[in-house]
Short mmCIF file of C-alpha atoms in Angstrom, two decimals:
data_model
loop_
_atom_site.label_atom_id
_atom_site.label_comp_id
_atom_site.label_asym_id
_atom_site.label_seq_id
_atom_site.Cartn_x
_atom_site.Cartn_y
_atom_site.Cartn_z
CA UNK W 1 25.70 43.05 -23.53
CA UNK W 2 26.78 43.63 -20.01
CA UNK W 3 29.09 41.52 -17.87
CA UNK W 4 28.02 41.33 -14.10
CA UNK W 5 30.20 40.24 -11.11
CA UNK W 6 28.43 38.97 -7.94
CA UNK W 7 30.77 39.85 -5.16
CA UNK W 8 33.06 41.43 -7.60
CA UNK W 9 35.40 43.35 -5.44
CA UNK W 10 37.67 40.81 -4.72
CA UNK W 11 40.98 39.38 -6.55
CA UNK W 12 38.83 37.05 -8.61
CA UNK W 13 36.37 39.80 -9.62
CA UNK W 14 39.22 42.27 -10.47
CA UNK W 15 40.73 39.51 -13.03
CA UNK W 16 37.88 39.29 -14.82
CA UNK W 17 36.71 42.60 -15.02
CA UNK W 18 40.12 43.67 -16.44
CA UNK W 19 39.98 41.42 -18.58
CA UNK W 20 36.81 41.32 -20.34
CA UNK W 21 37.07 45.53 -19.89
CA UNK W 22 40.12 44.83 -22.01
CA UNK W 23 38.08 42.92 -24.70
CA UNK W 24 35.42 45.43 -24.91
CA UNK W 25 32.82 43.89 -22.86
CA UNK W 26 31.41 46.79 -20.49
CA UNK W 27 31.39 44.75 -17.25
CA UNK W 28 29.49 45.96 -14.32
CA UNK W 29 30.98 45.22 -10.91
CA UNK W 30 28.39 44.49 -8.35
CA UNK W 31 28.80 44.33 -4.25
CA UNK W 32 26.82 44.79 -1.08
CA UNK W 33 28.45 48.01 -0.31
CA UNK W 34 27.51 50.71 -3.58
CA UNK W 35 31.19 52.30 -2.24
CA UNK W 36 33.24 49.40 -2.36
CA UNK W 37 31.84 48.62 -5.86
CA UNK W 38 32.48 52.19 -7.30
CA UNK W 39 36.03 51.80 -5.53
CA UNK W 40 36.80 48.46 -7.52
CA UNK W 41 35.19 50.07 -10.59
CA UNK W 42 37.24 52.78 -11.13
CA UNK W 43 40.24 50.85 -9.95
CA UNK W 44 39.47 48.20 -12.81
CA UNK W 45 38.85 50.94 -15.02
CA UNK W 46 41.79 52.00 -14.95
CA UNK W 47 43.94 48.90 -14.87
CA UNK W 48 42.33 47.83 -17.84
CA UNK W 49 42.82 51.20 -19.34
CA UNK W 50 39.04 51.66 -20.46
CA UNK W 51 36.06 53.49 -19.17
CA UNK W 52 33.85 49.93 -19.45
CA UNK W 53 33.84 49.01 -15.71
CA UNK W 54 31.08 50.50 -13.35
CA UNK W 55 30.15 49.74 -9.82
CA UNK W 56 26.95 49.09 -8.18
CA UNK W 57 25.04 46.87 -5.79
CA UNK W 58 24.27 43.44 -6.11
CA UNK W 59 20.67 43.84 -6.63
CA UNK W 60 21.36 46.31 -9.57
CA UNK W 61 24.27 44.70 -11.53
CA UNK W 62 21.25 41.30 -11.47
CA UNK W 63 19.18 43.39 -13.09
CA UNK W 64 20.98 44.86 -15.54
CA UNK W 65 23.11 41.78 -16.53
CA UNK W 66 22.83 38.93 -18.95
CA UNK W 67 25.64 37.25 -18.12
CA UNK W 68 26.70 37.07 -14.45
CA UNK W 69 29.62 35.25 -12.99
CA UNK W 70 30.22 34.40 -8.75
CA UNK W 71 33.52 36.07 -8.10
CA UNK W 72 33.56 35.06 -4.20
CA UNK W 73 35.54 32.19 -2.62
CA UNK W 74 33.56 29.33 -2.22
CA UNK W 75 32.81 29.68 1.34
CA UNK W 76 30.51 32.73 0.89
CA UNK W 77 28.91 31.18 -2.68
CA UNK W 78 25.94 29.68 -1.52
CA UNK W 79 24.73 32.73 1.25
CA UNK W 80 25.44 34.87 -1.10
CA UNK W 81 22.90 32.87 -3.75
CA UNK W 82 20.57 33.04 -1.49
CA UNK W 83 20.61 36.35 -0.19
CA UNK W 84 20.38 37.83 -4.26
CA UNK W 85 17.78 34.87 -5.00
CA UNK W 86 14.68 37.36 -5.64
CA UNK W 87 17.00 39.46 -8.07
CA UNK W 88 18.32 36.91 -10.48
CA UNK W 89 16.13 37.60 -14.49
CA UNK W 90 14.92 35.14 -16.27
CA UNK W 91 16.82 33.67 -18.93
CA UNK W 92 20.09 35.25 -16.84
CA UNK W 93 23.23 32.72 -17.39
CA UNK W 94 25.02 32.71 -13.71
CA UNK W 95 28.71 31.14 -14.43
CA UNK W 96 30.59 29.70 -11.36
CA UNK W 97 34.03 30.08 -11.10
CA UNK W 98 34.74 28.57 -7.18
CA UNK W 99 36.37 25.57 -6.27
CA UNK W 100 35.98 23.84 -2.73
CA UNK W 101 39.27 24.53 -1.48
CA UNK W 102 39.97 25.68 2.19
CA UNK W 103 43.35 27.02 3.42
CA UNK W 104 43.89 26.29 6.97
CA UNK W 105 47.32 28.35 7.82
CA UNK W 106 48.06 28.05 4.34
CA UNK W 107 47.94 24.78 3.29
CA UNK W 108 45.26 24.16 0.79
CA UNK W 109 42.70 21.27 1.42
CA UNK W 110 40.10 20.03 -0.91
CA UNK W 111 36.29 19.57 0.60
CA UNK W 112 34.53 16.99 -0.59
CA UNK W 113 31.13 17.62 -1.35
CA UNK W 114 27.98 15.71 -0.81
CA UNK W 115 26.86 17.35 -4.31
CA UNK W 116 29.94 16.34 -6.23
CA UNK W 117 31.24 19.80 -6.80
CA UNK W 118 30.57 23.40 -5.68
CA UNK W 119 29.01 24.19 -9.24
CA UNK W 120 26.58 20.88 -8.35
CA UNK W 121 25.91 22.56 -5.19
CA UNK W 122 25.17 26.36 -6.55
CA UNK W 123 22.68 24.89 -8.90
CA UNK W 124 20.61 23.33 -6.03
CA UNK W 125 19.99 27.45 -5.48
CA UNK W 126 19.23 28.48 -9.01
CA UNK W 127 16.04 30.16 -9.72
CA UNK W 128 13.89 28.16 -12.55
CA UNK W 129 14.90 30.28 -15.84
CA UNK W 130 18.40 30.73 -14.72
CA UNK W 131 21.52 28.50 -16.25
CA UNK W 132 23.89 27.78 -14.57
CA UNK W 133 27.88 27.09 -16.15
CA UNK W 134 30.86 26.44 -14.85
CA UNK W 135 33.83 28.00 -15.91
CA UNK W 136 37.27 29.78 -15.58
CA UNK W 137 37.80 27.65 -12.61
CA UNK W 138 40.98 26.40 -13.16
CA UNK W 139 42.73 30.20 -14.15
CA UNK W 140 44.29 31.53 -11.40
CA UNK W 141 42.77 34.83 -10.39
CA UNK W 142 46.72 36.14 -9.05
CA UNK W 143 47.38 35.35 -13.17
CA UNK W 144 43.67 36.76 -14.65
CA UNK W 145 44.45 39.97 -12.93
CA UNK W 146 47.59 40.51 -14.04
CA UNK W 147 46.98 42.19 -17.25
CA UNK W 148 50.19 42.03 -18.95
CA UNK W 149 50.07 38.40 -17.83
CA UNK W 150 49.54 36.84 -21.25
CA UNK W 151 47.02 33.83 -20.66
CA UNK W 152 48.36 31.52 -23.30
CA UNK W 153 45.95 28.53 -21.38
CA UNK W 154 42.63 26.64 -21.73
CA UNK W 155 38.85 27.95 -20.24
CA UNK W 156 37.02 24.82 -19.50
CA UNK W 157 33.39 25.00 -19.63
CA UNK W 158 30.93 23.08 -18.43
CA UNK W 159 27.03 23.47 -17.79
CA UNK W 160 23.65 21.25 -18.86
CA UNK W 161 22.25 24.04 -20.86
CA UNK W 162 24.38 23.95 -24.36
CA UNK W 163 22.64 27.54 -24.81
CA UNK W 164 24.19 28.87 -22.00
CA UNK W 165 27.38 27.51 -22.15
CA UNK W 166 28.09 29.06 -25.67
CA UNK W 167 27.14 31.95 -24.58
CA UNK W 168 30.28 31.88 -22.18
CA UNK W 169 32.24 30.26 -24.70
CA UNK W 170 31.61 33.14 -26.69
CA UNK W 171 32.41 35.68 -24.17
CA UNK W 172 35.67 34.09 -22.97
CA UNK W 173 36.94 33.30 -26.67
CA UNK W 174 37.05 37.64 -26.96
CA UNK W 175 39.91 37.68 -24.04
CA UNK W 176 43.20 37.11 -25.69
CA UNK W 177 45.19 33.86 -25.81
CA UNK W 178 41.97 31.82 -23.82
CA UNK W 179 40.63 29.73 -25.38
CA UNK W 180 37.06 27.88 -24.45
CA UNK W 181 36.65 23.74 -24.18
CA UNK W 182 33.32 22.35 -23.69
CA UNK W 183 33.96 19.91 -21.08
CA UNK W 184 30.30 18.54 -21.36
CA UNK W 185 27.87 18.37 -18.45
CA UNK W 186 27.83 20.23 -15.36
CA UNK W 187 28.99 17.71 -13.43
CA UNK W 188 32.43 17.55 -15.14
CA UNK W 189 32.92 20.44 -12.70
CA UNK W 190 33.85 17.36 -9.94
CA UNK W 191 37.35 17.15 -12.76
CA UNK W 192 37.57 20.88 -13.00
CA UNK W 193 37.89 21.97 -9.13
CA UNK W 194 40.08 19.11 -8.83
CA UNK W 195 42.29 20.64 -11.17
CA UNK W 196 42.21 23.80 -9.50
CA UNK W 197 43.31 22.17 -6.31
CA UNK W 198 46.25 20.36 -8.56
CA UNK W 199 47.63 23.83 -9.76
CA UNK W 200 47.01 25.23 -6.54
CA UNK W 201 49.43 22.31 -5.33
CA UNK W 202 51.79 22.67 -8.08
CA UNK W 203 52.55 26.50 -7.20
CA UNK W 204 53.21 25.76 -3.68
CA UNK W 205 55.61 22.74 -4.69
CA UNK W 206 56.94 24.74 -7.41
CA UNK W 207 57.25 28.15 -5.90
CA UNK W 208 54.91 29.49 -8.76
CA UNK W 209 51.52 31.54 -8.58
CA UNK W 210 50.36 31.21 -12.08
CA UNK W 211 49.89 26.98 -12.68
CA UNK W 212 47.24 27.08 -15.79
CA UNK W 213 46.23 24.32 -18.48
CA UNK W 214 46.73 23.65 -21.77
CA UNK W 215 45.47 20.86 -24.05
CA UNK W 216 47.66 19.73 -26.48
CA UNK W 217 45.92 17.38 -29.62
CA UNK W 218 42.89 19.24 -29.22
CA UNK I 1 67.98 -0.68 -14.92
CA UNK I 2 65.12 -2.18 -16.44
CA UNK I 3 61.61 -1.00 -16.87
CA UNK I 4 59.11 -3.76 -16.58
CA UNK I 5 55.39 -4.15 -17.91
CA UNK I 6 52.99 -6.00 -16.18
CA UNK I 7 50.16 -7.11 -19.03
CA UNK I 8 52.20 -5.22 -21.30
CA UNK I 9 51.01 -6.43 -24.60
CA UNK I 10 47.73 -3.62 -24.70
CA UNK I 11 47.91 -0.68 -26.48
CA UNK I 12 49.19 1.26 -23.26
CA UNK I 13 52.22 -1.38 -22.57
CA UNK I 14 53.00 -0.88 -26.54
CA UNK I 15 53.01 2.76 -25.99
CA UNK I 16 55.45 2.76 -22.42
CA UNK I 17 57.50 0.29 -24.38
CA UNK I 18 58.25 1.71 -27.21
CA UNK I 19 58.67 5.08 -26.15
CA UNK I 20 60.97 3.89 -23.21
CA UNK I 21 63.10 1.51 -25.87
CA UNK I 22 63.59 4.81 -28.11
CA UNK I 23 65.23 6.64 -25.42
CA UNK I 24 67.76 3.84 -24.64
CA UNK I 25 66.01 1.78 -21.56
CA UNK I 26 65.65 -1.74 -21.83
CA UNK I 27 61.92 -2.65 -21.35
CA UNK I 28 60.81 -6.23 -20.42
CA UNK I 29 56.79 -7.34 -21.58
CA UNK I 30 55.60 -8.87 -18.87
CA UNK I 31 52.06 -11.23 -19.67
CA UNK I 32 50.70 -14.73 -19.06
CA UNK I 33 51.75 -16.19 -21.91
CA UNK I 34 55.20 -16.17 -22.50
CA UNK I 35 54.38 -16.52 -26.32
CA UNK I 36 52.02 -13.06 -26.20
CA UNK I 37 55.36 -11.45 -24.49
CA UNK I 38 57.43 -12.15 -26.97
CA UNK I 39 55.65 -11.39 -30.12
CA UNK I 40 54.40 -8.16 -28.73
CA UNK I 41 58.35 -7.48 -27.78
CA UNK I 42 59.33 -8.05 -31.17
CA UNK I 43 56.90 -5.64 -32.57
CA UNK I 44 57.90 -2.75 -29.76
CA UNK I 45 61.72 -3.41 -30.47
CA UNK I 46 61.19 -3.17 -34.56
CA UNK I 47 58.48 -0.10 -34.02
CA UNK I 48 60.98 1.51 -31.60
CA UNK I 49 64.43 0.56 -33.74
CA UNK I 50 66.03 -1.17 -31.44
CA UNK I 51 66.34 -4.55 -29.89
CA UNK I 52 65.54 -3.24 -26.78
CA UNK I 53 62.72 -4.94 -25.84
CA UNK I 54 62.00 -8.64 -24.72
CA UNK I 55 59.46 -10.48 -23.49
CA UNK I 56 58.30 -13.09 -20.82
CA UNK I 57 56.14 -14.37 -18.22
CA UNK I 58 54.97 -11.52 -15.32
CA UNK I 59 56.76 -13.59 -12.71
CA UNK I 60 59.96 -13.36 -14.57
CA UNK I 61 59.59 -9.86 -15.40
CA UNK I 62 58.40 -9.42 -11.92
CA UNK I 63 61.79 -10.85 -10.73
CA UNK I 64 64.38 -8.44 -12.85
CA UNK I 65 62.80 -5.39 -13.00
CA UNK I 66 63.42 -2.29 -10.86
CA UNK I 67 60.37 0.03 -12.02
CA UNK I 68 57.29 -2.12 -13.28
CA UNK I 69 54.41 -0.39 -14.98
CA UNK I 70 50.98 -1.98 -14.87
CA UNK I 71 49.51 -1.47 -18.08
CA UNK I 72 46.35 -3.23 -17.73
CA UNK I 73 42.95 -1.73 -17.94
CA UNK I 74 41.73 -0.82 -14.77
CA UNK I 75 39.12 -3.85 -14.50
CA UNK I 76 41.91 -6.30 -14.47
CA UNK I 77 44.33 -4.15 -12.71
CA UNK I 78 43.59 -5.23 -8.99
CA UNK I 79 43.18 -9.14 -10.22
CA UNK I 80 46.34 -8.93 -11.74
CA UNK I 81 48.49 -7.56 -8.88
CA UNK I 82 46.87 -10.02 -6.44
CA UNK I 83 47.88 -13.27 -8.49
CA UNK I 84 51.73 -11.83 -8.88
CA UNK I 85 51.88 -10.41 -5.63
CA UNK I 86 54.28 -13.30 -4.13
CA UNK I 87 56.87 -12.20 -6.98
CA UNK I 88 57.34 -8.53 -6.28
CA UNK I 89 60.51 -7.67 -5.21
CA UNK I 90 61.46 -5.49 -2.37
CA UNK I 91 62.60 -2.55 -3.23
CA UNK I 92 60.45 -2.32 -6.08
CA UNK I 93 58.67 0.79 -7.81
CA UNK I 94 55.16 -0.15 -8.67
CA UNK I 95 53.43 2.35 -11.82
CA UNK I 96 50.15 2.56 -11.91
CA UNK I 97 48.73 4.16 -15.08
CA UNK I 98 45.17 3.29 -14.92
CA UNK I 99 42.12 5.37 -14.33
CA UNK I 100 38.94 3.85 -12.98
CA UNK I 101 36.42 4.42 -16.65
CA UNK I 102 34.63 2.05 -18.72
CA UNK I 103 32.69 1.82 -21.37
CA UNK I 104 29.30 1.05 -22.30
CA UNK I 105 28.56 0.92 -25.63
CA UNK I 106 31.47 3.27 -26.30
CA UNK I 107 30.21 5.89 -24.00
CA UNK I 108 33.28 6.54 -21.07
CA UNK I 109 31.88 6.38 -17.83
CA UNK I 110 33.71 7.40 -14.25
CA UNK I 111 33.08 5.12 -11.71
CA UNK I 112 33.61 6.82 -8.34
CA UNK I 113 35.90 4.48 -5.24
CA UNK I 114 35.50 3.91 -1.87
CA UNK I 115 39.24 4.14 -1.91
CA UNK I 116 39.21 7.59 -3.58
CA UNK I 117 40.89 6.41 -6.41
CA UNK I 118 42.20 3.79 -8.67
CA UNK I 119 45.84 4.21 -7.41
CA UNK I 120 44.58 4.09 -3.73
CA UNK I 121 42.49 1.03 -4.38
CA UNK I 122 45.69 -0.68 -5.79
CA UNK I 123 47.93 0.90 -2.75
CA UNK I 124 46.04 -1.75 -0.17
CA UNK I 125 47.29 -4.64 -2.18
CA UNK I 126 50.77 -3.82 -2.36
CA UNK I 127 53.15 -6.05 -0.52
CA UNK I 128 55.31 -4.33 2.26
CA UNK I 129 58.27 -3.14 0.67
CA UNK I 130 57.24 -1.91 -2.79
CA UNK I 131 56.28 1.93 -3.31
CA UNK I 132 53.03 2.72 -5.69
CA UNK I 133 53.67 5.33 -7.82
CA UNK I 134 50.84 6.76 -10.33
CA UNK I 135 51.89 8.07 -13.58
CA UNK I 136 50.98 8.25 -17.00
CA UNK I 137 47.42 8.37 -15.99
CA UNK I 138 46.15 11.36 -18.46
CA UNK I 139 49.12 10.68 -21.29
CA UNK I 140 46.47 9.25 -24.19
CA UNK I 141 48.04 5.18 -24.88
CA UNK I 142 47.07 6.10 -28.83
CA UNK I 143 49.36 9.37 -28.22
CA UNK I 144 52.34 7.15 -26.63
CA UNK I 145 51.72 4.02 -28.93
CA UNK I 146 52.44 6.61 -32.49
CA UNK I 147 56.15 7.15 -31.98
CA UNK I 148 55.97 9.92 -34.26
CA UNK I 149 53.62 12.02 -32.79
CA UNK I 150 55.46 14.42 -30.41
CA UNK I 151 54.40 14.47 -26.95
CA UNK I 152 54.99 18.15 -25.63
CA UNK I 153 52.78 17.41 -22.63
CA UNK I 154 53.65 16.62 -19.13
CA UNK I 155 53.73 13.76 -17.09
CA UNK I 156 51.84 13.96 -13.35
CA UNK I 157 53.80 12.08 -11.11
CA UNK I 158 51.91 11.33 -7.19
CA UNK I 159 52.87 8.90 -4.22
CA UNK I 160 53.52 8.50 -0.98
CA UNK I 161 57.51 7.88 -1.07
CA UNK I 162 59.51 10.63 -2.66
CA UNK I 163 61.97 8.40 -3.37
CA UNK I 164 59.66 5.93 -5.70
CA UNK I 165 58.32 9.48 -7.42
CA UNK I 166 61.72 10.91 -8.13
CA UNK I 167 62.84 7.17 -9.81
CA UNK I 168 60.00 7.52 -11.83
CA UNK I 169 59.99 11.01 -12.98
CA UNK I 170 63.93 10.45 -13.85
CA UNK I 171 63.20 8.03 -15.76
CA UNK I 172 59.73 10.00 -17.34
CA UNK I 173 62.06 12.62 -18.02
CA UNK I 174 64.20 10.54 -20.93
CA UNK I 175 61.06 10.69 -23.34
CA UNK I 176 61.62 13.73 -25.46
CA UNK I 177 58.80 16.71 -24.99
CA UNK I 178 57.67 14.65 -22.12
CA UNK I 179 57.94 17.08 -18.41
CA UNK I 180 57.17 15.15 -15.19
CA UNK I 181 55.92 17.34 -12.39
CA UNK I 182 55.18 16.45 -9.09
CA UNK I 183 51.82 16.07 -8.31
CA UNK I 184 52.05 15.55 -4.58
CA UNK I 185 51.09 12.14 -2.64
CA UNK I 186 48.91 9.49 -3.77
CA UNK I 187 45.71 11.21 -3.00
CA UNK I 188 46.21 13.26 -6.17
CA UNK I 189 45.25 10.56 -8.06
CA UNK I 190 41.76 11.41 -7.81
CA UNK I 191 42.62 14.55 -9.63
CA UNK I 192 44.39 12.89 -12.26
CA UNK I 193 41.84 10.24 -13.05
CA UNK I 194 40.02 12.64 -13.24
CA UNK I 195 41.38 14.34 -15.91
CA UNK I 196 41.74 10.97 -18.16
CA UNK I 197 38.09 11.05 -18.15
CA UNK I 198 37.79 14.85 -18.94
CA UNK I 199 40.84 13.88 -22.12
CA UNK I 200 38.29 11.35 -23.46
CA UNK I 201 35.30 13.39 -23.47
CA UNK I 202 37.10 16.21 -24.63
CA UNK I 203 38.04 13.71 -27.52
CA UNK I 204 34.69 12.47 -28.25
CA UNK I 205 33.59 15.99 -28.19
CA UNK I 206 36.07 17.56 -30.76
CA UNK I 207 36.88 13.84 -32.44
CA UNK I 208 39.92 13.90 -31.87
CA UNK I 209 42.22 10.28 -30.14
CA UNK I 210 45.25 12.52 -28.42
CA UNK I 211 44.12 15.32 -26.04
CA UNK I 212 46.35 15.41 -23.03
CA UNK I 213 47.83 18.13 -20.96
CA UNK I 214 49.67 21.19 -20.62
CA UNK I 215 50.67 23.11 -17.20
CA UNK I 216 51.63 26.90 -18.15
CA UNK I 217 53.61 29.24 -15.75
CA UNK I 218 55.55 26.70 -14.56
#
């Protein structure tokens, strides 16, 4: 099984990649640019001290991956949707990990969404045949890509297909020290980027970067 | 100082009583019915060995109390705040604990404010002079109501006055294995009733009564 990244170059993209790349998981590390990809790839590679990350377009990592997760900020999610539309497979299991969170000379503000959340949103632009979950949204990618960073925190999980969303489970129980809630429906992602937006606020207040949850009773 | 409860005879008013009594703060159960206040307070004071707690009428609880907790469900919060409001006091710390779910047939349901929030909803009806705090919001009553179950959670504290917030995290703080953080102003609310409702599913889901939360890296 392969692990694609839509947009993958980025901070968000490198945590996971190391990460899963860590666990085993050959991850494939997809961008517009077939340079910047093979950049990030070898980079990750590295970092995660395994030969299990490659770079390639966009249109390529879709059609070689089962599992694909949206490693771009939230502003670029839905163009970027759009633009891969034609190349997404059929049974394919897209996981969002964005939160609708702005920084405007950086402060942090939340957008409100007409959909409820940005996961609500992306799945207005999934091809039939394509789940969508939401996930890792509330991990902060400064903490994911720190490897030595041990995550000792919760992965909530949310989506409408159960299918799909054990299949993440699965995948995100095999990184160390993370382990997967199913948070129920996809629209639980409305309490999930809120929380994002709450750690995001705690750093700043607290002078942190790495604000994660646990559940305790659970 | 005294902590107040107004309605405190539920399940979460047992729990904030009887937790507060064990670490040494007098508590006063505030309800209609003076004899309701005082039978409840002599079942927090034995449960919490100590003779810490009493009971009496909201008004009179209303009148002696520096930091008064609502602990009513959220359908009878706004009601009961509007028929006390004459006997706040100035100066006063209002908590509000509630979170805007009900329940249908024991299925939780989130029912989404105008106001943005519970805690905002309840802000408008505040008398000049009295500072609404929320607290206690995603802290499980059946958690806080079994004095032997250990906490180790934390406490998210939000309002508008830092003043009001800092009183009530000091006084947060004297539970043991209970941390109060800062949440930010009132607006955070909507994250943290929020995350009540994602604790009760997350109960349903893995049958458990106490899941509450966790902030790592900080």
């Amino acid at each position: 099984m392969n692990i694609g990244l839509l947009g993958g170059t980025g901070v968000e993209g490198k945590g996971l990649a190391i990460r899963f790349a860590a666990a085993g998981i050959p991850v494939l590390v997809g961008s517009r640019s077939d340079k910047r990809a093979l950049d990030a790839a070898r980079d990750y590679s590295e970092l995660s001290r395994t030969q299990l990350v490659t770079g390639c377009k966009n249109e390529e990592m879709l059609a070689r991956c089962e599992i694909v997760f949206l490693t771009l900020p939230f502003g670029r999610a839905v163009p970027a949707v759009e633009s891969s539309r034609e190349h997404f497979r059929n049974g394919q299991v897209f996981v969002d990990v964005t939160a609708p969170i702005t920084f405007r000379e950086g402060r942090p503000d939340f957008v409100e969404l007409d959909a409820g959340s940005s996961a609500e949103l992306l799945a207005r632009y999934m091809p039939a045949g394509v789940d969508l979950v939401a996930a890792f949204k509330t991990i902060p990618a400064h903490a994911l890509a720190d490897l030595p960073t041990e995550l000792r925190c919760d992965v909530f999980v949310c989506g409408d297909s159960n299918e799909a969303k054990e299949r993440v489970m699965k995948v995100a129980a095999l990184i160390p020290s993370l382990r997967p809630l199913d948070c129920g429906p996809l629209a639980m992602a409305r309490t999930l980027e809120r929380m994002t937006f709450l750690a995001i606020q705690l750093n700043r207040r607290y002078r942190r970067k790495g604000a994660r949850f646990t559940i305790q009773g659970i």
